[in-house]
Amino acid sequence: MKLSIVIVNYNVCYFLEQALYSVFKALRNVEGEVFVVDNNSVDNSLEMLADKFPQVKIIANKENVGFSRANNQAIRQSTGEYVLLLNPDTVVEEDTFEKCLAFMDQTPDAGGLGVKMVNGKGEFLPESKRGIPYPAVAFYKLFGLSKIFPNSKRFGAYHLTYLDPNEIHSVEVLSGAFMLLRRSVLDQVGLLDEDYFMYGEDIDLSYRILKGGYKNYYFPETRIIHYKGESTKTGSLNYVHVFYKAMQIFARKHFSAKNAKLYNFFINLAIWFRASLAVLKRVLTWIWLPLLDFVVVFAGITLLARYWDHNILSARGSGFTIQYYYIVIPCYILVWLLSVLVCKGYRRPTQLSDVNKGILIGTVCILLVYALLPESLRYSRAIIVLGAMWTAIAMNFVRYLLHKMPFKNDVMGRQEPRRVAVVGNGQEATRVLEMVRTMEDECSFAGIVATETQLDDSRQVIGQLANLPELVSLYHLNEVIFCAQDVPSEQIIDWMSRLQDLRMEFKIAPENSRFVIGSNSIFASDNSYAIPLHSLAQKGTLRKKRIFDLLSALLLLLFLGVDIWFVDDKAQFVRNIFSVIRNARCWVGCHYTAARPSLLPPSVLYPTDAFRQQSFSQEMSELADDLYFQDYHVKVDMMTMWKAFAHLGRA
């Protein structure tokens, strides 16, 4: 066996399918085998593999064992002369494997090889080539000097930015997204270090290859698309923590005690620095629009109040106090802003109906409280009404202006209608075009750009692929979808690179698939392999369930003197309450025979307990569990606990 390809998958079914289509195209002239190690995905990845790729060798873990351990599982079973570690969110060119293997065969000192990577917009990814993150190199990277001086060998050592990205180079670190390894070298230096759960394992292995007397090569004569960060949000606090902790493991293993201590100092400093930036960015992202609303509304109501004070109240011998301007008016505005928030008026993209509904509810609340206040605290009902009118005008106008601004913002969603070109031929291009036209996010224009000179249905064809740049200008296109069945990966990457300056969206439609995938979005014609909106596989839904379990447990504990008399096993009931508070149990969940129990702790009740008068077979119980898991609602837990209250003391 020449080549063994190992892909570790965790809840990225769409990307995995696209990656495997490109892999098997690239294996047509190569003797190879493909392993997929699934780390307990809940998005039907295994079902998709069985349905579409029966030739893949699957290792299905019952838990998420991490990237290193999962790769090692497959490497130990593989038989190839070379082993390729490949991310599931990648697309390889049709001749990628042939070119890489030929280079490795001709370069006996090569222990590992990486290729040129571009993201989903066709932009070069600097992590295609990297240096060892020695303390000084890490310092320059963490504090931005590498970006300021990219051509400096000293400051640009992390991403080797001083090296030409279009030439072959001997480099220090390969990317785990595409890491071609010689098996004989792996036998000598060892497999991936399983101390790394995620991140850092590629640096560690690359370093051990160098210490073993071999070289790592950056090979840009073939390219891959890497949808970097689709399964991990690199701006999250969790990413910052996990990534830099991996760097600490590397320092402990490979640096002297003195250097490791210095390195860890910088790493801890970087963790706090990056975490602070991430928190600040998140806060500013959320707060800038409410803050802008507050300033504009406050300015307008203050002017209204001053006019009312000087022209109406002064004639009556009265007026507003200074407290009215700096305490009462801000309180009014805060009520309106909170009402808009509750009505989801600050959810992106914003719906003006939610904003206006929030303002109306806030006005009613203010007037109700106003009516209950003593006469001495009732300043002016007119300012409340006029202020509400100004608030509605101001907040709507602010959003309209933001929508018309030339810079990118997500306040009102997409600033211009989608104008789409589907690049392909015949039935496949027509099929994808129909998918585009049936999406919820409707487009104002959609047509086919043909790769062949003649097509039967010329009504939908707007031109030929060779003229794509001119067609983009002529039809004002802002999105291009490539049919992978008709357009080779190499051409797709070429066109993405050529058109990247136009700031367009690029997507790929795998052959005969029901979805189209891009760097920022996925849409599908059905949800055969999607995670349902209310599935407990969704973190938000799982969080709602946990909040309900916790609150209900606290309520049951608060009223324990009453509710304990309605439960059969009173001692176990008390133990169950504290188990739910500790998240060791949940009130309602799946039977142990369910397909996906690992996301939930053991449960006290099951969905079938809501129907105590009926008996259910195991098959029907599993169906009830599956429906509960895929379409969770808090009211189901409430109903089940109410109807089976006596059994809340179940062991």
XYZ file of C-alpha atoms in Angstrom:
651
model
C 0.000 0.000 0.000
C 1.435 3.350 -1.043
C -0.681 5.835 0.907
C -2.872 5.705 4.023
C -5.088 8.745 4.584
C -6.385 9.456 8.091
C -9.213 11.924 8.735
C -10.486 12.678 12.244
C -14.099 13.841 12.263
C -16.135 15.555 14.957
C -19.521 16.977 13.968
C -18.475 18.351 10.565
C -20.483 15.997 8.357
C -20.881 18.429 5.454
C -17.169 19.214 5.273
C -16.266 15.544 5.627
C -18.423 14.537 2.674
C -16.903 17.209 0.464
C -13.366 16.276 1.570
C -13.914 12.586 0.802
C -15.224 13.315 -2.693
C -12.017 15.220 -3.438
C -9.851 12.535 -1.785
C -11.198 9.683 -3.878
C -10.785 11.735 -7.052
C -7.143 12.292 -6.121
C -6.651 8.566 -5.397
C -7.589 7.411 -8.905
C -3.951 6.801 -9.859
C -2.655 6.036 -6.365
C -2.860 2.816 -4.370
C -4.355 4.018 -1.133
C -6.703 3.469 1.781
C -8.831 5.957 3.705
C -9.569 5.895 7.435
C -12.138 8.098 9.136
C -11.959 8.205 12.919
C -15.195 9.615 14.305
C -14.999 11.123 17.794
C -18.613 10.408 18.773
C -20.257 12.879 16.373
C -23.985 13.475 16.731
C -24.614 14.979 13.274
C -25.210 11.660 11.452
C -21.660 11.534 10.094
C -21.548 7.748 10.441
C -24.834 7.360 8.571
C -23.496 9.553 5.762
C -20.288 7.478 5.543
C -22.202 4.194 5.376
C -24.515 5.593 2.713
C -22.003 7.346 0.436
C -18.522 5.983 1.207
C -18.739 2.277 2.075
C -15.078 1.837 1.052
C -13.898 4.021 3.945
C -12.460 2.224 6.963
C -14.322 3.636 9.963
C -13.211 3.776 13.580
C -16.200 4.936 15.641
C -15.217 6.136 19.106
C -17.798 6.303 21.870
C -16.295 9.525 23.193
C -14.248 12.447 21.920
C -10.716 11.142 22.491
C -9.003 14.147 20.936
C -7.074 14.691 17.721
C -3.790 12.951 18.578
C -5.230 9.752 20.016
C -7.768 9.429 17.195
C -5.074 9.783 14.524
C -2.888 7.236 16.278
C -5.735 4.720 16.309
C -5.874 4.761 12.512
C -2.119 5.004 11.963
C -1.604 1.771 13.917
C -4.110 -0.027 11.661
C -2.842 1.491 8.407
C -0.390 -0.219 6.045
C 0.723 2.552 3.691
C 4.330 3.451 2.973
C 3.222 7.049 3.608
C 0.615 8.341 6.063
C -1.354 11.527 5.384
C -3.081 13.310 8.257
C -5.871 15.342 6.653
C -8.475 17.643 8.164
C -12.124 17.019 7.236
C -12.607 20.695 6.316
C -10.285 20.489 3.299
C -10.490 19.991 -0.475
C -7.491 18.530 -2.327
C -6.618 18.898 -6.007
C -6.955 15.896 -8.315
C -3.168 15.437 -8.611
C -2.206 16.442 -5.071
C -1.288 12.944 -3.899
C 0.625 12.048 -7.063
C 2.764 15.191 -6.880
C 3.430 14.891 -3.155
C 4.346 11.199 -3.296
C 6.655 11.758 -6.267
C 8.481 14.501 -4.354
C 8.825 12.319 -1.248
C 10.137 9.401 -3.305
C 12.754 11.691 -4.874
C 13.721 13.321 -1.556
C 14.956 10.657 0.857
C 15.783 13.155 3.622
C 12.125 14.307 3.723
C 10.413 13.069 6.869
C 7.258 15.118 6.375
C 5.624 17.392 3.823
C 3.018 20.128 3.830
C 1.375 21.949 0.932
C 0.167 25.411 0.052
C -3.190 26.070 1.705
C -5.827 28.652 0.831
C -8.976 29.448 2.736
C -12.546 29.423 1.426
C -12.015 32.840 -0.168
C -8.898 31.812 -2.089
C -6.513 33.643 0.253
C -3.155 32.128 1.171
C -2.989 30.723 4.704
C 0.315 31.663 6.374
C 0.251 28.557 8.603
C 1.128 26.546 5.499
C 4.741 27.027 6.668
C 5.862 27.710 10.201
C 8.889 27.830 12.449
C 9.469 26.310 15.882
C 7.860 28.635 18.475
C 10.991 29.313 20.520
C 10.463 31.912 23.298
C 11.645 34.839 21.157
C 9.653 33.655 18.125
C 6.536 33.254 20.269
C 7.059 36.712 21.773
C 7.265 38.363 18.340
C 4.138 36.524 17.218
C 2.050 37.120 20.354
C 2.691 40.865 20.417
C 2.259 41.559 16.710
C 5.836 42.244 15.623
C 5.618 39.457 13.037
C 2.820 41.345 11.275
C 4.641 44.661 11.413
C 7.882 43.226 9.984
C 6.832 40.242 7.840
C 10.007 40.262 5.706
C 12.342 40.091 8.684
C 13.966 36.727 9.419
C 13.994 37.629 13.109
C 10.429 38.888 13.523
C 8.773 36.792 10.794
C 10.097 33.440 12.042
C 6.736 32.089 13.262
C 5.035 31.893 9.851
C 8.304 32.208 7.897
C 6.774 35.175 6.098
C 10.158 36.097 4.619
C 10.068 32.930 2.445
C 8.441 32.974 -0.987
C 5.119 31.077 -0.652
C 5.421 29.876 -4.265
C 8.756 28.079 -3.852
C 9.719 24.788 -2.197
C 11.407 25.296 1.173
C 12.744 23.246 4.027
C 10.678 24.380 7.018
C 10.454 23.484 10.684
C 6.747 22.926 11.331
C 4.025 21.321 9.205
C 0.312 21.972 9.578
C -1.842 19.166 10.960
C -4.458 20.045 8.345
C -2.285 18.327 5.701
C 0.684 16.414 7.061
C 2.257 13.764 4.779
C 4.591 11.507 6.772
C 7.010 8.752 5.847
C 6.071 5.640 7.839
C 9.683 4.631 8.422
C 10.238 8.026 10.055
C 7.136 7.598 12.229
C 8.464 4.223 13.334
C 11.669 5.963 14.387
C 10.376 9.158 16.074
C 7.008 7.893 17.319
C 3.379 8.772 16.667
C 1.485 11.866 17.758
C 1.866 12.709 21.434
C -1.475 12.022 23.120
C -0.776 14.551 25.869
C -2.099 17.079 23.335
C -5.876 16.890 23.096
C -6.119 19.458 20.308
C -3.517 21.872 18.888
C 0.252 21.627 19.296
C 0.579 17.975 18.291
C 1.698 18.940 14.762
C 4.430 21.205 16.161
C 5.573 18.464 18.504
C 5.773 15.797 15.786
C 7.467 18.179 13.323
C 10.097 18.989 15.936
C 10.748 15.294 16.639
C 11.169 14.667 12.896
C 13.854 17.343 12.781
C 15.568 15.913 15.861
C 15.489 12.502 14.160
C 17.734 13.846 11.390
C 15.085 14.424 8.720
C 13.657 17.538 7.075
C 10.136 18.901 6.743
C 9.283 20.440 3.401
C 6.802 23.075 2.293
C 5.596 22.009 -1.176
C 3.558 24.673 -3.028
C 3.320 22.842 -6.365
C -0.087 21.597 -5.290
C -2.724 23.308 -3.142
C -5.638 22.503 -0.908
C -8.597 24.512 0.344
C -8.708 24.589 4.131
C -11.879 26.041 5.623
C -9.877 27.071 8.653
C -11.739 27.485 11.924
C -15.100 26.038 10.881
C -15.238 23.580 13.760
C -13.389 25.843 16.215
C -13.934 29.544 16.722
C -10.438 30.926 17.121
C -11.645 34.072 18.887
C -13.268 32.126 21.729
C -11.829 31.997 25.225
C -11.796 28.212 25.063
C -9.612 28.292 21.932
C -7.172 30.729 23.548
C -6.902 28.557 26.640
C -6.538 25.198 24.849
C -4.082 26.474 22.226
C -1.678 28.136 24.636
C -1.865 25.277 27.119
C -0.683 23.065 24.250
C 2.272 25.402 23.802
C 3.109 24.955 27.484
C 3.180 21.180 27.052
C 5.573 21.627 24.124
C 7.870 23.863 26.174
C 7.958 21.403 29.078
C 8.919 18.564 26.739
C 11.500 20.147 24.487
C 13.034 23.189 26.177
C 15.446 23.379 29.072
C 13.979 24.101 32.492
C 15.145 27.736 32.304
C 13.789 28.320 28.806
C 10.561 26.460 29.608
C 10.006 28.720 32.615
C 10.583 31.830 30.491
C 8.383 30.435 27.725
C 5.565 29.644 30.154
C 5.778 33.169 31.532
C 5.174 34.556 28.048
C 2.471 31.970 27.401
C 0.578 32.870 30.584
C 0.975 36.534 29.695
C -0.364 35.768 26.216
C -3.329 33.819 27.616
C -4.407 36.789 29.707
C -3.664 39.244 26.910
C -5.577 37.298 24.239
C -8.392 36.407 26.642
C -8.771 40.074 27.575
C -8.875 41.022 23.900
C -11.460 38.322 23.206
C -13.670 39.513 26.088
C -13.255 43.157 25.088
C -14.076 42.396 21.463
C -17.157 40.415 22.453
C -18.381 43.172 24.790
C -17.792 45.909 22.219
C -19.466 43.848 19.498
C -22.574 43.544 21.612
C -22.673 46.937 23.322
C -21.846 49.409 20.551
C -25.345 49.476 19.045
C -27.254 49.879 22.372
C -24.721 52.540 23.356
C -25.268 54.373 20.064
C -29.040 54.133 20.578
C -28.694 55.547 24.101
C -26.627 58.536 22.973
C -28.916 59.445 20.044
C -32.142 58.986 22.020
C -30.777 60.863 25.054
C -29.719 63.813 22.892
C -33.132 64.021 21.238
C -35.209 63.701 24.414
C -32.993 66.214 26.216
C -33.676 68.756 23.468
C -37.402 67.993 23.657
C -37.382 68.364 27.446
C -35.504 71.673 27.304
C -37.937 73.034 24.716
C -40.884 71.886 26.860
C -39.264 73.361 29.951
C -38.529 76.799 28.466
C -41.674 77.243 26.369
C -44.446 75.379 28.203
C -43.583 74.810 31.854
C -41.925 78.199 32.429
C -45.200 79.902 31.438
C -46.870 77.927 34.256
C -44.210 78.876 36.764
C -42.668 75.416 36.965
C -39.843 73.462 35.329
C -37.724 70.329 35.287
C -35.070 69.778 37.929
C -31.495 68.824 37.073
C -32.273 65.303 38.353
C -34.904 64.936 35.656
C -32.308 65.340 32.890
C -29.628 63.113 34.377
C -31.643 60.478 36.266
C -35.250 60.269 35.055
C -34.626 60.560 31.294
C -31.786 57.970 31.367
C -34.118 55.634 33.290
C -36.762 56.029 30.579
C -34.194 55.208 27.907
C -32.907 52.162 29.799
C -36.460 50.810 30.000
C -36.867 51.215 26.235
C -33.504 49.582 25.534
C -34.240 46.670 27.867
C -37.648 46.187 26.247
C -36.042 46.140 22.800
C -33.508 43.610 24.100
C -36.239 41.359 25.515
C -38.121 41.562 22.209
C -34.909 40.420 20.415
C -34.448 43.791 18.769
C -30.675 43.534 19.229
C -30.392 40.140 17.613
C -28.356 40.254 14.389
C -29.598 40.781 11.752
C -32.094 43.177 13.290
C -35.797 43.088 12.474
C -37.357 46.547 12.738
C -40.650 45.012 13.857
C -38.880 43.628 16.961
C -37.364 47.044 17.677
C -40.682 48.840 17.398
C -42.470 46.195 19.460
C -39.899 46.672 22.203
C -40.329 50.453 22.172
C -44.122 50.069 22.425
C -43.899 47.663 25.352
C -41.345 49.895 27.079
C -43.620 52.921 26.675
C -46.555 51.047 28.212
C -44.379 49.968 31.147
C -43.164 53.536 31.733
C -46.717 54.931 31.620
C -47.982 52.260 34.028
C -45.258 53.052 36.558
C -45.840 56.774 35.989
C -49.511 56.361 36.867
C -48.609 54.697 40.188
C -46.168 57.389 41.297
C -47.152 60.175 43.733
C -48.006 63.539 42.206
C -44.676 65.050 43.248
C -42.771 62.538 41.091
C -44.910 62.851 37.961
C -42.859 65.179 35.817
C -44.474 65.134 32.360
C -46.533 62.545 30.508
C -46.027 64.545 27.301
C -42.256 64.011 27.376
C -42.818 60.253 27.768
C -45.082 60.158 24.702
C -42.929 62.512 22.636
C -39.816 60.678 23.835
C -41.282 57.349 22.715
C -41.992 58.816 19.289
C -38.440 60.174 19.046
C -37.008 56.841 20.243
C -38.854 54.983 17.492
C -37.767 57.490 14.836
C -34.143 57.594 16.039
C -33.619 53.830 16.422
C -35.176 53.075 13.051
C -33.161 55.831 11.361
C -29.889 54.662 12.974
C -30.430 51.175 11.582
C -31.331 52.531 8.166
C -28.101 54.566 8.069
C -26.033 51.581 9.202
C -27.654 49.496 6.484
C -26.588 52.057 3.871
C -23.038 52.439 5.152
C -20.272 51.203 2.803
C -18.460 49.308 5.567
C -19.504 45.770 6.466
C -21.894 45.342 9.401
C -24.486 42.748 10.330
C -27.067 45.048 11.923
C -29.584 44.719 9.095
C -28.193 41.609 7.453
C -26.956 41.421 3.875
C -26.510 44.893 2.384
C -27.122 43.860 -1.185
C -29.155 41.100 -2.819
C -27.360 37.886 -3.688
C -26.430 37.575 -7.358
C -25.216 34.055 -8.008
C -23.406 32.275 -10.819
C -23.381 28.458 -10.828
C -20.316 27.162 -12.687
C -21.005 23.777 -14.263
C -22.794 21.895 -17.002
C -25.975 20.063 -17.836
C -28.202 18.492 -15.220
C -25.776 19.030 -12.338
C -25.612 22.798 -12.909
C -29.382 22.956 -13.300
C -29.860 20.971 -10.069
C -27.617 23.316 -8.087
C -29.306 26.342 -9.654
C -32.687 25.069 -8.457
C -31.240 24.607 -4.957
C -30.121 28.230 -5.007
C -33.541 29.426 -6.102
C -35.370 27.474 -3.384
C -33.238 28.778 -0.505
C -34.846 30.891 2.209
C -32.311 33.612 1.476
C -33.630 34.408 -1.971
C -31.323 35.884 -4.586
C -32.168 38.570 -7.114
C -30.242 36.891 -9.914
C -28.979 33.368 -10.620
C -27.549 31.905 -13.804
C -25.207 29.229 -15.120
C -21.647 29.792 -16.294
C -20.862 26.870 -18.568
C -17.528 25.070 -18.726
C -18.424 23.575 -22.126
C -18.932 25.507 -25.331
C -22.480 24.243 -25.943
C -25.387 23.458 -23.660
C -28.919 22.355 -24.518
C -30.709 24.835 -22.266
C -29.270 28.205 -23.250
C -31.925 30.210 -21.405
C -30.172 29.787 -18.061
C -26.603 30.096 -19.374
C -25.139 33.581 -19.040
C -21.679 32.820 -20.480
C -18.572 30.656 -20.493
C -16.127 29.999 -17.665
C -13.264 31.601 -19.602
C -15.154 34.908 -19.409
C -15.984 34.715 -15.690
C -14.245 38.002 -14.688
C -16.194 39.894 -17.365
C -19.449 38.161 -16.327
C -18.864 39.198 -12.703
C -18.720 42.839 -13.780
C -21.529 42.614 -16.323
C -24.060 40.896 -14.039
C -22.752 42.398 -10.746
C -22.218 38.905 -9.337
C -21.264 38.583 -5.662
C -21.341 34.802 -5.267
C -19.951 31.935 -7.344
C -20.862 28.276 -6.779
C -18.641 25.660 -8.413
C -20.096 22.250 -9.296
C -17.375 19.831 -8.172
C -18.617 17.242 -10.670
C -17.817 19.523 -13.610
C -14.970 21.724 -12.368
C -11.697 20.149 -11.132
C -10.456 21.272 -7.707
C -7.348 22.777 -9.300
C -9.489 25.069 -11.476
C -11.692 25.972 -8.520
C -8.680 27.076 -6.489
C -7.271 28.937 -9.504
C -10.472 30.914 -9.974
C -10.813 31.620 -6.255
C -7.272 33.010 -6.203
C -7.826 35.087 -9.350
C -11.063 36.623 -8.077
C -10.165 37.024 -4.397
C -9.652 40.799 -4.730
C -13.316 41.181 -5.731
C -14.435 40.160 -2.213
C -16.848 37.559 -3.514
C -18.336 34.542 -1.779
C -17.146 31.202 -3.145
C -18.958 27.936 -2.551
C -18.625 24.367 -3.784
C -21.459 21.939 -4.550
C -20.180 18.349 -4.195
C -21.509 16.033 -6.877
C -25.001 14.639 -6.282
C -25.126 16.144 -2.794
C -27.960 18.042 -1.226
C -25.820 20.845 0.126
C -23.516 23.656 -0.928
C -20.630 24.649 1.305
C -18.585 27.832 1.629
C -16.156 29.537 3.989
C -18.876 31.212 6.057
C -22.043 29.250 5.404
C -23.670 25.984 4.449
C -27.074 25.560 2.922
C -28.873 22.359 2.062
C -31.973 21.307 0.168
C -32.990 19.130 3.110
C -31.715 18.343 6.573
C -30.813 14.702 6.061
C -27.432 15.202 7.678
C -28.072 18.424 9.594
C -28.442 18.861 13.354
C -32.091 19.905 13.986
C -32.621 23.336 15.514
C -33.973 21.981 18.825
C -31.693 18.953 19.045
C -29.854 18.378 22.309
C -26.738 18.157 20.138
C -27.018 21.941 19.879
C -25.106 23.597 22.727
C -27.794 26.250 23.178
C -30.548 23.651 23.533
C -28.457 21.563 25.925
C -27.818 24.706 27.984
C -31.570 25.394 28.203
C -32.168 21.883 29.505
C -29.428 22.261 32.109
C -30.864 25.585 33.294
C -34.319 24.023 33.624
C -32.962 21.027 35.545
C -31.038 23.280 37.914
C -33.894 25.716 38.559
C -36.451 22.939 39.054
C -34.106 21.134 41.461
C -33.640 24.333 43.481
C -37.419 24.880 43.583
C -38.028 21.302 44.713
C -35.397 21.798 47.419
C -36.956 25.110 48.504
C -40.392 23.512 48.910
C -39.067 20.154 50.085
C -41.348 20.162 53.140
C -44.367 19.997 50.831
C -43.360 18.124 47.676
C -41.596 15.256 49.458
C -44.974 13.861 50.584
C -46.012 13.270 46.969
C -42.969 11.131 46.101
C -42.708 7.358 46.655
C -39.055 7.036 47.690
C -38.426 10.125 49.803
C -34.767 9.516 50.676
C -33.802 8.855 47.067
C -35.803 11.934 46.025
C -33.564 14.125 48.182
C -30.453 12.423 46.783
C -31.770 12.981 43.245
C -32.245 16.701 43.888
C -28.598 17.124 44.886
C -27.451 14.884 42.010
C -29.279 17.126 39.530
C -27.764 20.244 41.116
C -24.287 18.676 40.670
C -25.182 17.723 37.071
C -24.639 14.051 37.965
C -28.231 13.340 36.893
C -30.992 15.084 34.958
C -34.719 14.904 35.602
C -35.740 13.648 32.134
C -33.499 11.976 29.566
C -32.920 9.009 27.297
C -32.971 5.323 28.177
C -29.552 3.689 28.348
C -30.458 1.900 25.098
C -30.649 5.236 23.277
C -28.177 5.967 20.509
C -26.934 9.253 22.008
C -26.887 9.121 25.813
C -23.368 10.527 26.235
C -24.409 14.186 26.035
C -26.760 13.751 28.987
C -26.093 12.432 32.503
C -28.219 9.497 33.718
C -31.847 10.524 34.080
C -34.489 10.005 36.739
C -37.389 9.865 34.276
C -37.788 8.981 30.601
C -40.092 10.542 27.986
C -42.377 7.504 28.171
C -43.029 8.225 31.877
C -45.440 10.927 30.756
C -47.741 8.077 29.691
C -47.762 5.914 32.811
C -50.976 4.156 31.809
C -49.378 2.760 28.646
C -46.677 0.125 28.163
C -43.995 0.604 25.516
C -41.833 -1.932 23.730
C -38.074 -1.339 23.621
C -38.358 -0.236 19.982
C -41.020 2.346 20.836
C -39.047 3.529 23.865
C -35.991 4.112 21.688
C -38.136 5.993 19.165
C -39.495 8.180 21.991
C -35.918 8.826 23.141
C -34.838 9.779 19.634
C -37.754 12.180 19.191
C -36.981 13.695 22.598
C -33.306 14.138 21.685
C -33.915 15.591 18.220
C -36.774 17.946 19.163
C -36.299 18.991 22.775
C -38.617 21.468 24.478
C -38.683 22.438 28.151
C -42.447 21.876 28.255
C -41.862 18.164 27.618
C -39.734 17.954 30.774
C -42.346 19.909 32.716
C -45.186 17.663 31.557
C -43.213 14.464 32.250
C -42.220 15.591 35.758
C -45.795 16.637 36.540
C -47.370 13.387 35.367
C -44.688 11.169 36.932
C -44.056 13.284 40.037
C -44.374 10.286 42.338
C -41.407 8.662 40.603
C -38.953 11.547 41.081
C -37.412 9.382 43.798
C -36.483 6.666 41.331
C -32.984 5.255 41.842
